[in-house]
PDB file of C-alpha atoms in Angstrom:
ATOM      1  CA  ASP A  12     109.113 107.205  88.579  1.00  0.00           C
ATOM      2  CA  ALA A  13     108.701 110.826  87.520  1.00  0.00           C
ATOM      3  CA  LYS A  14     107.739 113.427  90.068  1.00  0.00           C
ATOM      4  CA  THR A  15     104.437 115.290  89.686  1.00  0.00           C
ATOM      5  CA  THR A  16     103.426 118.799  90.698  1.00  0.00           C
ATOM      6  CA  GLN A  17      99.833 119.782  91.455  1.00  0.00           C
ATOM      7  CA  PRO A  18      98.231 122.906  92.916  1.00  0.00           C
ATOM      8  CA  PRO A  19      97.391 122.310  96.576  1.00  0.00           C
ATOM      9  CA  SER A  20      93.766 123.381  96.287  1.00  0.00           C
ATOM     10  CA  MET A  21      91.059 124.423  93.837  1.00  0.00           C
ATOM     11  CA  ASP A  22      87.411 125.409  93.928  1.00  0.00           C
ATOM     12  CA  CYS A  23      84.764 124.646  91.340  1.00  0.00           C
ATOM     13  CA  ALA A  24      81.118 125.642  91.083  1.00  0.00           C
ATOM     14  CA  GLU A  25      78.639 122.798  91.116  1.00  0.00           C
ATOM     15  CA  GLY A  26      77.591 121.829  87.593  1.00  0.00           C
ATOM     16  CA  ARG A  27      80.656 123.355  85.983  1.00  0.00           C
ATOM     17  CA  ALA A  28      83.644 121.489  84.612  1.00  0.00           C
ATOM     18  CA  ALA A  29      86.524 120.955  87.012  1.00  0.00           C
ATOM     19  CA  ASN A  30      89.912 121.070  85.332  1.00  0.00           C
ATOM     20  CA  LEU A  31      92.721 119.740  87.498  1.00  0.00           C
ATOM     21  CA  PRO A  32      96.249 120.293  86.172  1.00  0.00           C
ATOM     22  CA  CYS A  33      99.329 118.180  86.753  1.00  0.00           C
ATOM     23  CA  ASN A  34     102.900 118.820  85.739  1.00  0.00           C
ATOM     24  CA  HIS A  35     105.199 115.859  85.084  1.00  0.00           C
ATOM     25  CA  SER A  36     108.008 117.402  83.087  1.00  0.00           C
ATOM     26  CA  THR A  37     110.460 114.553  83.760  1.00  0.00           C
ATOM     27  CA  ILE A  38     108.157 111.790  82.550  1.00  0.00           C
ATOM     28  CA  SER A  39     109.804 109.132  80.412  1.00  0.00           C
ATOM     29  CA  GLY A  40     108.462 107.337  77.391  1.00  0.00           C
ATOM     30  CA  ASN A  41     107.107 104.232  79.108  1.00  0.00           C
ATOM     31  CA  GLU A  42     105.503 105.958  82.090  1.00  0.00           C
ATOM     32  CA  TYR A  43     101.754 106.202  82.458  1.00  0.00           C
ATOM     33  CA  VAL A  44      99.777 109.031  84.036  1.00  0.00           C
ATOM     34  CA  TYR A  45      97.255 107.899  86.650  1.00  0.00           C
ATOM     35  CA  TRP A  46      94.616 109.833  88.517  1.00  0.00           C
ATOM     36  CA  TYR A  47      93.101 108.805  91.826  1.00  0.00           C
ATOM     37  CA  ARG A  48      90.909 110.637  94.272  1.00  0.00           C
ATOM     38  CA  GLN A  49      90.313 110.230  97.970  1.00  0.00           C
ATOM     39  CA  ILE A  50      87.098 111.291  99.579  1.00  0.00           C
ATOM     40  CA  HIS A  51      87.369 111.911 103.291  1.00  0.00           C
ATOM     41  CA  SER A  52      87.723 108.702 105.334  1.00  0.00           C
ATOM     42  CA  GLN A  53      87.602 106.464 102.269  1.00  0.00           C
ATOM     43  CA  GLY A  54      90.278 104.610 100.341  1.00  0.00           C
ATOM     44  CA  PRO A  55      91.808 106.122  97.200  1.00  0.00           C
ATOM     45  CA  GLN A  56      89.564 105.593  94.204  1.00  0.00           C
ATOM     46  CA  TYR A  57      90.953 104.938  90.736  1.00  0.00           C
ATOM     47  CA  ILE A  58      89.672 107.425  88.150  1.00  0.00           C
ATOM     48  CA  ILE A  59      91.550 107.054  84.886  1.00  0.00           C
ATOM     49  CA  HIS A  60      94.976 106.530  83.348  1.00  0.00           C
ATOM     50  CA  GLY A  61      96.728 107.014  80.023  1.00  0.00           C
ATOM     51  CA  LEU A  62     100.038 106.869  78.213  1.00  0.00           C
ATOM     52  CA  LYS A  63      99.908 109.494  75.474  1.00  0.00           C
ATOM     53  CA  ASN A  64      96.439 109.562  73.993  1.00  0.00           C
ATOM     54  CA  ASN A  65      93.552 111.376  75.594  1.00  0.00           C
ATOM     55  CA  GLU A  66      91.281 109.058  77.520  1.00  0.00           C
ATOM     56  CA  THR A  67      87.650 109.241  78.608  1.00  0.00           C
ATOM     57  CA  ASN A  68      85.532 107.050  80.824  1.00  0.00           C
ATOM     58  CA  GLU A  69      82.305 107.413  82.741  1.00  0.00           C
ATOM     59  CA  MET A  70      83.980 109.420  85.473  1.00  0.00           C
ATOM     60  CA  ALA A  71      86.329 111.814  83.737  1.00  0.00           C
ATOM     61  CA  SER A  72      88.517 112.750  80.793  1.00  0.00           C
ATOM     62  CA  LEU A  73      92.293 112.823  80.772  1.00  0.00           C
ATOM     63  CA  ILE A  74      94.050 115.226  78.436  1.00  0.00           C
ATOM     64  CA  ILE A  75      97.794 114.660  78.008  1.00  0.00           C
ATOM     65  CA  THR A  76      99.845 117.264  76.162  1.00  0.00           C
ATOM     66  CA  GLU A  77     101.706 116.216  73.054  1.00  0.00           C
ATOM     67  CA  ASP A  78     105.097 116.447  74.796  1.00  0.00           C
ATOM     68  CA  ARG A  79     103.551 114.508  77.741  1.00  0.00           C
ATOM     69  CA  LYS A  80     105.011 116.941  80.243  1.00  0.00           C
ATOM     70  CA  SER A  81     101.650 117.849  81.676  1.00  0.00           C
ATOM     71  CA  SER A  82      98.084 116.608  81.843  1.00  0.00           C
ATOM     72  CA  THR A  83      94.637 117.743  82.897  1.00  0.00           C
ATOM     73  CA  LEU A  84      91.894 115.750  84.540  1.00  0.00           C
ATOM     74  CA  ILE A  85      88.460 117.000  83.578  1.00  0.00           C
ATOM     75  CA  LEU A  86      85.312 116.296  85.579  1.00  0.00           C
ATOM     76  CA  PRO A  87      82.712 117.527  83.078  1.00  0.00           C
ATOM     77  CA  HIS A  88      79.894 118.401  85.488  1.00  0.00           C
ATOM     78  CA  ALA A  89      81.179 118.603  89.027  1.00  0.00           C
ATOM     79  CA  THR A  90      78.862 117.654  91.876  1.00  0.00           C
ATOM     80  CA  LEU A  91      79.237 118.119  95.621  1.00  0.00           C
ATOM     81  CA  ARG A  92      80.232 114.453  95.855  1.00  0.00           C
ATOM     82  CA  ASP A  93      83.313 115.203  93.752  1.00  0.00           C
ATOM     83  CA  THR A  94      84.813 117.146  96.658  1.00  0.00           C
ATOM     84  CA  ALA A  95      87.985 115.182  97.396  1.00  0.00           C
ATOM     85  CA  VAL A  96      91.770 115.161  97.172  1.00  0.00           C
ATOM     86  CA  TYR A  97      92.901 114.311  93.640  1.00  0.00           C
ATOM     87  CA  TYR A  98      96.247 112.647  93.074  1.00  0.00           C
ATOM     88  CA  CYS A  99      98.205 112.655  89.828  1.00  0.00           C
ATOM     89  CA  ILE A 100     100.722 109.806  89.703  1.00  0.00           C
ATOM     90  CA  VAL A 101     103.254 108.749  87.106  1.00  0.00           C
ATOM     91  CA  ARG A 102     104.245 105.117  86.992  1.00  0.00           C
ATOM     92  CA  GLY A 103     106.399 103.040  84.700  1.00  0.00           C
ATOM     93  CA  ASN A 104     105.186  99.883  83.000  1.00  0.00           C
ATOM     94  CA  THR A 105     107.504  97.693  85.045  1.00  0.00           C
ATOM     95  CA  GLY A 106     106.967  99.433  88.350  1.00  0.00           C
ATOM     96  CA  ASN A 107     104.500  98.020  90.803  1.00  0.00           C
ATOM     97  CA  GLN A 108     104.273 100.974  93.150  1.00  0.00           C
ATOM     98  CA  PHE A 109     102.220 104.144  93.240  1.00  0.00           C
ATOM     99  CA  TYR A 110     103.842 107.150  94.868  1.00  0.00           C
ATOM    100  CA  PHE A 111     101.117 109.435  96.139  1.00  0.00           C
ATOM    101  CA  GLY A 112     102.136 113.047  96.623  1.00  0.00           C
ATOM    102  CA  THR A 113     100.053 115.690  98.369  1.00  0.00           C
ATOM    103  CA  GLY A 114      97.484 116.040  95.578  1.00  0.00           C
ATOM    104  CA  THR A 115      94.952 118.797  94.885  1.00  0.00           C
ATOM    105  CA  SER A 116      92.122 119.351  97.327  1.00  0.00           C
ATOM    106  CA  LEU A 117      89.082 120.095  95.155  1.00  0.00           C
ATOM    107  CA  THR A 118      86.090 121.753  96.764  1.00  0.00           C
ATOM    108  CA  VAL A 119      82.871 121.854  94.772  1.00  0.00           C
ATOM    109  CA  ILE A 120      80.803 124.839  95.836  1.00  0.00           C
ATOM    110  CA  PRO A 121      76.993 124.856  95.656  1.00  0.00           C
TER     111      PRO A 121
ATOM    112  CA  ASP B  12      81.589  92.997  92.001  1.00  0.00           C
ATOM    113  CA  ALA B  13      83.103  92.959  95.467  1.00  0.00           C
ATOM    114  CA  GLY B  14      86.014  95.297  95.935  1.00  0.00           C
ATOM    115  CA  VAL B  15      88.930  94.952  98.310  1.00  0.00           C
ATOM    116  CA  ILE B  16      87.591  94.082 101.746  1.00  0.00           C
ATOM    117  CA  GLN B  17      89.410  95.108 104.899  1.00  0.00           C
ATOM    118  CA  SER B  18      88.656  94.303 108.511  1.00  0.00           C
ATOM    119  CA  PRO B  19      88.239  95.644 111.040  1.00  0.00           C
ATOM    120  CA  ARG B  20      87.214  99.143 109.911  1.00  0.00           C
ATOM    121  CA  HIS B  21      88.245 100.593 113.249  1.00  0.00           C
ATOM    122  CA  GLU B  22      90.572  99.292 115.928  1.00  0.00           C
ATOM    123  CA  VAL B  23      91.379 100.881 119.257  1.00  0.00           C
ATOM    124  CA  THR B  24      93.819  99.152 121.543  1.00  0.00           C
ATOM    125  CA  GLU B  25      96.407  99.838 124.198  1.00  0.00           C
ATOM    126  CA  MET B  26     100.078 100.054 123.468  1.00  0.00           C
ATOM    127  CA  GLY B  27     101.920  96.782 123.737  1.00  0.00           C
ATOM    128  CA  GLN B  28      99.017  94.765 122.365  1.00  0.00           C
ATOM    129  CA  GLU B  29      99.195  92.754 119.168  1.00  0.00           C
ATOM    130  CA  VAL B  30      97.162  94.120 116.273  1.00  0.00           C
ATOM    131  CA  THR B  31      96.140  92.127 113.209  1.00  0.00           C
ATOM    132  CA  LEU B  32      94.670  93.784 110.136  1.00  0.00           C
ATOM    133  CA  ARG B  33      93.028  91.684 107.447  1.00  0.00           C
ATOM    134  CA  CYS B  34      92.550  92.060 103.728  1.00  0.00           C
ATOM    135  CA  LYS B  35      90.692  90.162 101.032  1.00  0.00           C
ATOM    136  CA  PRO B  36      91.796  91.273  97.554  1.00  0.00           C
ATOM    137  CA  ILE B  37      89.614  91.380  94.475  1.00  0.00           C
ATOM    138  CA  SER B  38      89.153  87.880  93.075  1.00  0.00           C
ATOM    139  CA  GLY B  39      91.597  87.210  90.250  1.00  0.00           C
ATOM    140  CA  HIS B  40      94.061  89.907  91.266  1.00  0.00           C
ATOM    141  CA  ASN B  41      97.572  88.606  91.839  1.00  0.00           C
ATOM    142  CA  SER B  42      99.241  91.630  93.440  1.00  0.00           C
ATOM    143  CA  LEU B  43      98.469  92.934  96.907  1.00  0.00           C
ATOM    144  CA  PHE B  44      99.716  96.084  98.597  1.00  0.00           C
ATOM    145  CA  TRP B  45      99.654  97.419 102.151  1.00  0.00           C
ATOM    146  CA  TYR B  46      99.786 101.196 102.638  1.00  0.00           C
ATOM    147  CA  ARG B  47      99.744 103.440 105.670  1.00  0.00           C
ATOM    148  CA  GLN B  48      98.360 106.989 105.703  1.00  0.00           C
ATOM    149  CA  THR B  49      99.094 109.682 108.265  1.00  0.00           C
ATOM    150  CA  MET B  50      98.698 113.434 108.205  1.00  0.00           C
ATOM    151  CA  MET B  51     102.437 113.951 108.495  1.00  0.00           C
ATOM    152  CA  ARG B  52     103.671 111.458 105.909  1.00  0.00           C
ATOM    153  CA  GLY B  53     100.722 110.994 103.569  1.00  0.00           C
ATOM    154  CA  LEU B  54     100.198 107.627 101.884  1.00  0.00           C
ATOM    155  CA  GLU B  55     103.183 105.287 102.139  1.00  0.00           C
ATOM    156  CA  LEU B  56     103.675 101.824 100.679  1.00  0.00           C
ATOM    157  CA  LEU B  57     104.669  99.313 103.357  1.00  0.00           C
ATOM    158  CA  ILE B  58     104.939  96.042 101.437  1.00  0.00           C
ATOM    159  CA  TYR B  59     103.602  94.351  98.345  1.00  0.00           C
ATOM    160  CA  PHE B  60     103.114  90.777  97.177  1.00  0.00           C
ATOM    161  CA  ASN B  61     103.030  89.224  93.727  1.00  0.00           C
ATOM    162  CA  ASN B  62     101.439  85.778  93.504  1.00  0.00           C
ATOM    163  CA  ASN B  63     101.469  85.538  97.324  1.00  0.00           C
ATOM    164  CA  VAL B  64     105.224  86.183  97.518  1.00  0.00           C
ATOM    165  CA  PRO B  65     106.533  89.310  99.259  1.00  0.00           C
ATOM    166  CA  ILE B  66     108.448  91.346  96.698  1.00  0.00           C
ATOM    167  CA  ASP B  67     109.419  94.547  98.465  1.00  0.00           C
ATOM    168  CA  ASP B  68     109.101  95.167 102.189  1.00  0.00           C
ATOM    169  CA  SER B  69     111.442  98.143 102.331  1.00  0.00           C
ATOM    170  CA  GLY B  70     108.594 100.340 103.495  1.00  0.00           C
ATOM    171  CA  MET B  71     107.913  98.306 106.617  1.00  0.00           C
ATOM    172  CA  PRO B  72     108.922 100.654 109.435  1.00  0.00           C
ATOM    173  CA  GLU B  73     110.544  98.121 111.735  1.00  0.00           C
ATOM    174  CA  ASP B  74     110.580  94.538 112.923  1.00  0.00           C
ATOM    175  CA  ARG B  75     107.402  95.033 114.896  1.00  0.00           C
ATOM    176  CA  PHE B  76     105.558  94.956 111.580  1.00  0.00           C
ATOM    177  CA  SER B  77     105.029  91.755 109.626  1.00  0.00           C
ATOM    178  CA  ALA B  78     102.800  90.784 106.716  1.00  0.00           C
ATOM    179  CA  LYS B  79     101.725  87.446 105.316  1.00  0.00           C
ATOM    180  CA  MET B  80      99.749  86.230 102.363  1.00  0.00           C
ATOM    181  CA  PRO B  81      98.995  82.534 102.899  1.00  0.00           C
ATOM    182  CA  ASN B  82      96.804  82.296  99.807  1.00  0.00           C
ATOM    183  CA  ALA B  83      95.544  84.393  96.913  1.00  0.00           C
ATOM    184  CA  SER B  84      92.461  85.574  98.752  1.00  0.00           C
ATOM    185  CA  PHE B  85      93.793  86.659 102.128  1.00  0.00           C
ATOM    186  CA  SER B  86      96.532  88.764 103.674  1.00  0.00           C
ATOM    187  CA  THR B  87      97.332  90.016 107.161  1.00  0.00           C
ATOM    188  CA  LEU B  88      99.394  92.876 108.513  1.00  0.00           C
ATOM    189  CA  LYS B  89     100.465  92.376 112.103  1.00  0.00           C
ATOM    190  CA  ILE B  90     101.971  94.821 114.578  1.00  0.00           C
ATOM    191  CA  GLN B  91     103.506  93.360 117.715  1.00  0.00           C
ATOM    192  CA  PRO B  92     103.944  95.107 120.064  1.00  0.00           C
ATOM    193  CA  SER B  93     101.925  98.133 119.006  1.00  0.00           C
ATOM    194  CA  GLU B  94     102.961 101.702 119.874  1.00  0.00           C
ATOM    195  CA  PRO B  95     101.030 105.006 119.810  1.00  0.00           C
ATOM    196  CA  ARG B  96     103.042 106.180 116.789  1.00  0.00           C
ATOM    197  CA  ASP B  97     101.547 103.299 114.786  1.00  0.00           C
ATOM    198  CA  SER B  98      98.197 105.084 114.871  1.00  0.00           C
ATOM    199  CA  ALA B  99      97.166 105.651 111.260  1.00  0.00           C
ATOM    200  CA  VAL B 100      94.805 104.476 108.562  1.00  0.00           C
ATOM    201  CA  TYR B 101      96.043 101.277 106.925  1.00  0.00           C
ATOM    202  CA  PHE B 102      94.929 100.533 103.381  1.00  0.00           C
ATOM    203  CA  CYS B 103      95.093  97.358 101.370  1.00  0.00           C
ATOM    204  CA  ALA B 104      95.027  97.452  97.563  1.00  0.00           C
ATOM    205  CA  SER B 105      95.092  94.830  94.838  1.00  0.00           C
ATOM    206  CA  SER B 106      95.790  94.759  91.115  1.00  0.00           C
ATOM    207  CA  LEU B 107      96.390  92.460  88.203  1.00  0.00           C
ATOM    208  CA  HIS B 108     100.098  92.309  87.468  1.00  0.00           C
ATOM    209  CA  GLY B 109     102.189  90.801  84.745  1.00  0.00           C
ATOM    210  CA  THR B 110      99.791  91.019  81.843  1.00  0.00           C
ATOM    211  CA  GLY B 111     101.977  93.469  79.980  1.00  0.00           C
ATOM    212  CA  VAL B 112      99.352  96.170  80.368  1.00  0.00           C
ATOM    213  CA  ASN B 113      99.626  98.831  83.026  1.00  0.00           C
ATOM    214  CA  GLN B 114      96.940  98.102  85.593  1.00  0.00           C
ATOM    215  CA  PRO B 115      95.451 100.305  88.317  1.00  0.00           C
ATOM    216  CA  GLN B 116      95.406  99.382  91.964  1.00  0.00           C
ATOM    217  CA  HIS B 117      92.057  99.184  93.704  1.00  0.00           C
ATOM    218  CA  PHE B 118      91.905 100.146  97.350  1.00  0.00           C
ATOM    219  CA  GLY B 119      89.828  99.024 100.278  1.00  0.00           C
ATOM    220  CA  ASP B 120      88.245 101.476 102.693  1.00  0.00           C
ATOM    221  CA  GLY B 121      91.020 101.025 105.215  1.00  0.00           C
ATOM    222  CA  THR B 122      91.402 100.226 108.894  1.00  0.00           C
ATOM    223  CA  ARG B 123      91.578 103.209 111.212  1.00  0.00           C
ATOM    224  CA  LEU B 124      93.978 102.159 113.980  1.00  0.00           C
ATOM    225  CA  SER B 125      94.351 104.015 117.252  1.00  0.00           C
ATOM    226  CA  ILE B 126      96.946 102.908 119.786  1.00  0.00           C
ATOM    227  CA  LEU B 127      96.413 104.429 123.207  1.00  0.00           C
TER     228      LEU B 127
END
């Protein structure tokens, strides 16, 4: 599975959009991009995933560049409860494992 | 819908004791995963099952660790004997595998294990 690179930390003002970047320059054609988050003392929570098209659900939007070498998770209106560590993971269609890196620690500021 | 259920939520025991962690996956899911999370090593996959069969246990640290899945709705992770370095948060996750569509894993809230 391709390796991902994320900034270690970010801040975002409450009510503003949080844009979390992820670089996955070695991604291959059949690998999906997944986003999870982990709020302190809880289990990782699935947010969204995609292959090449942009995706949106009730939690977030996922924007994948045309060359698929990077992506951005967008939380449209960040709240204090969105403070968490966000993990960007790339996984192939036949793989059954998620490799969690160190993620981005997002702090939403009042 | 009920998510992945783990028990106990917290466990404190003395070294040398046997520890058993329990997991109930989401109904209908056929893959189950055990992870361990520590500050030093982050989140690591220990073992996973497909259709109750262990597929890859290469992440199990040593023979003191064992995992079973006697049926589709229950799994255990056992440590015997336990050591202080086993202290960590242990997560169980489940997913639907083999449908040809990439599926997310859904995690429980974990068991926080402290070995004194």
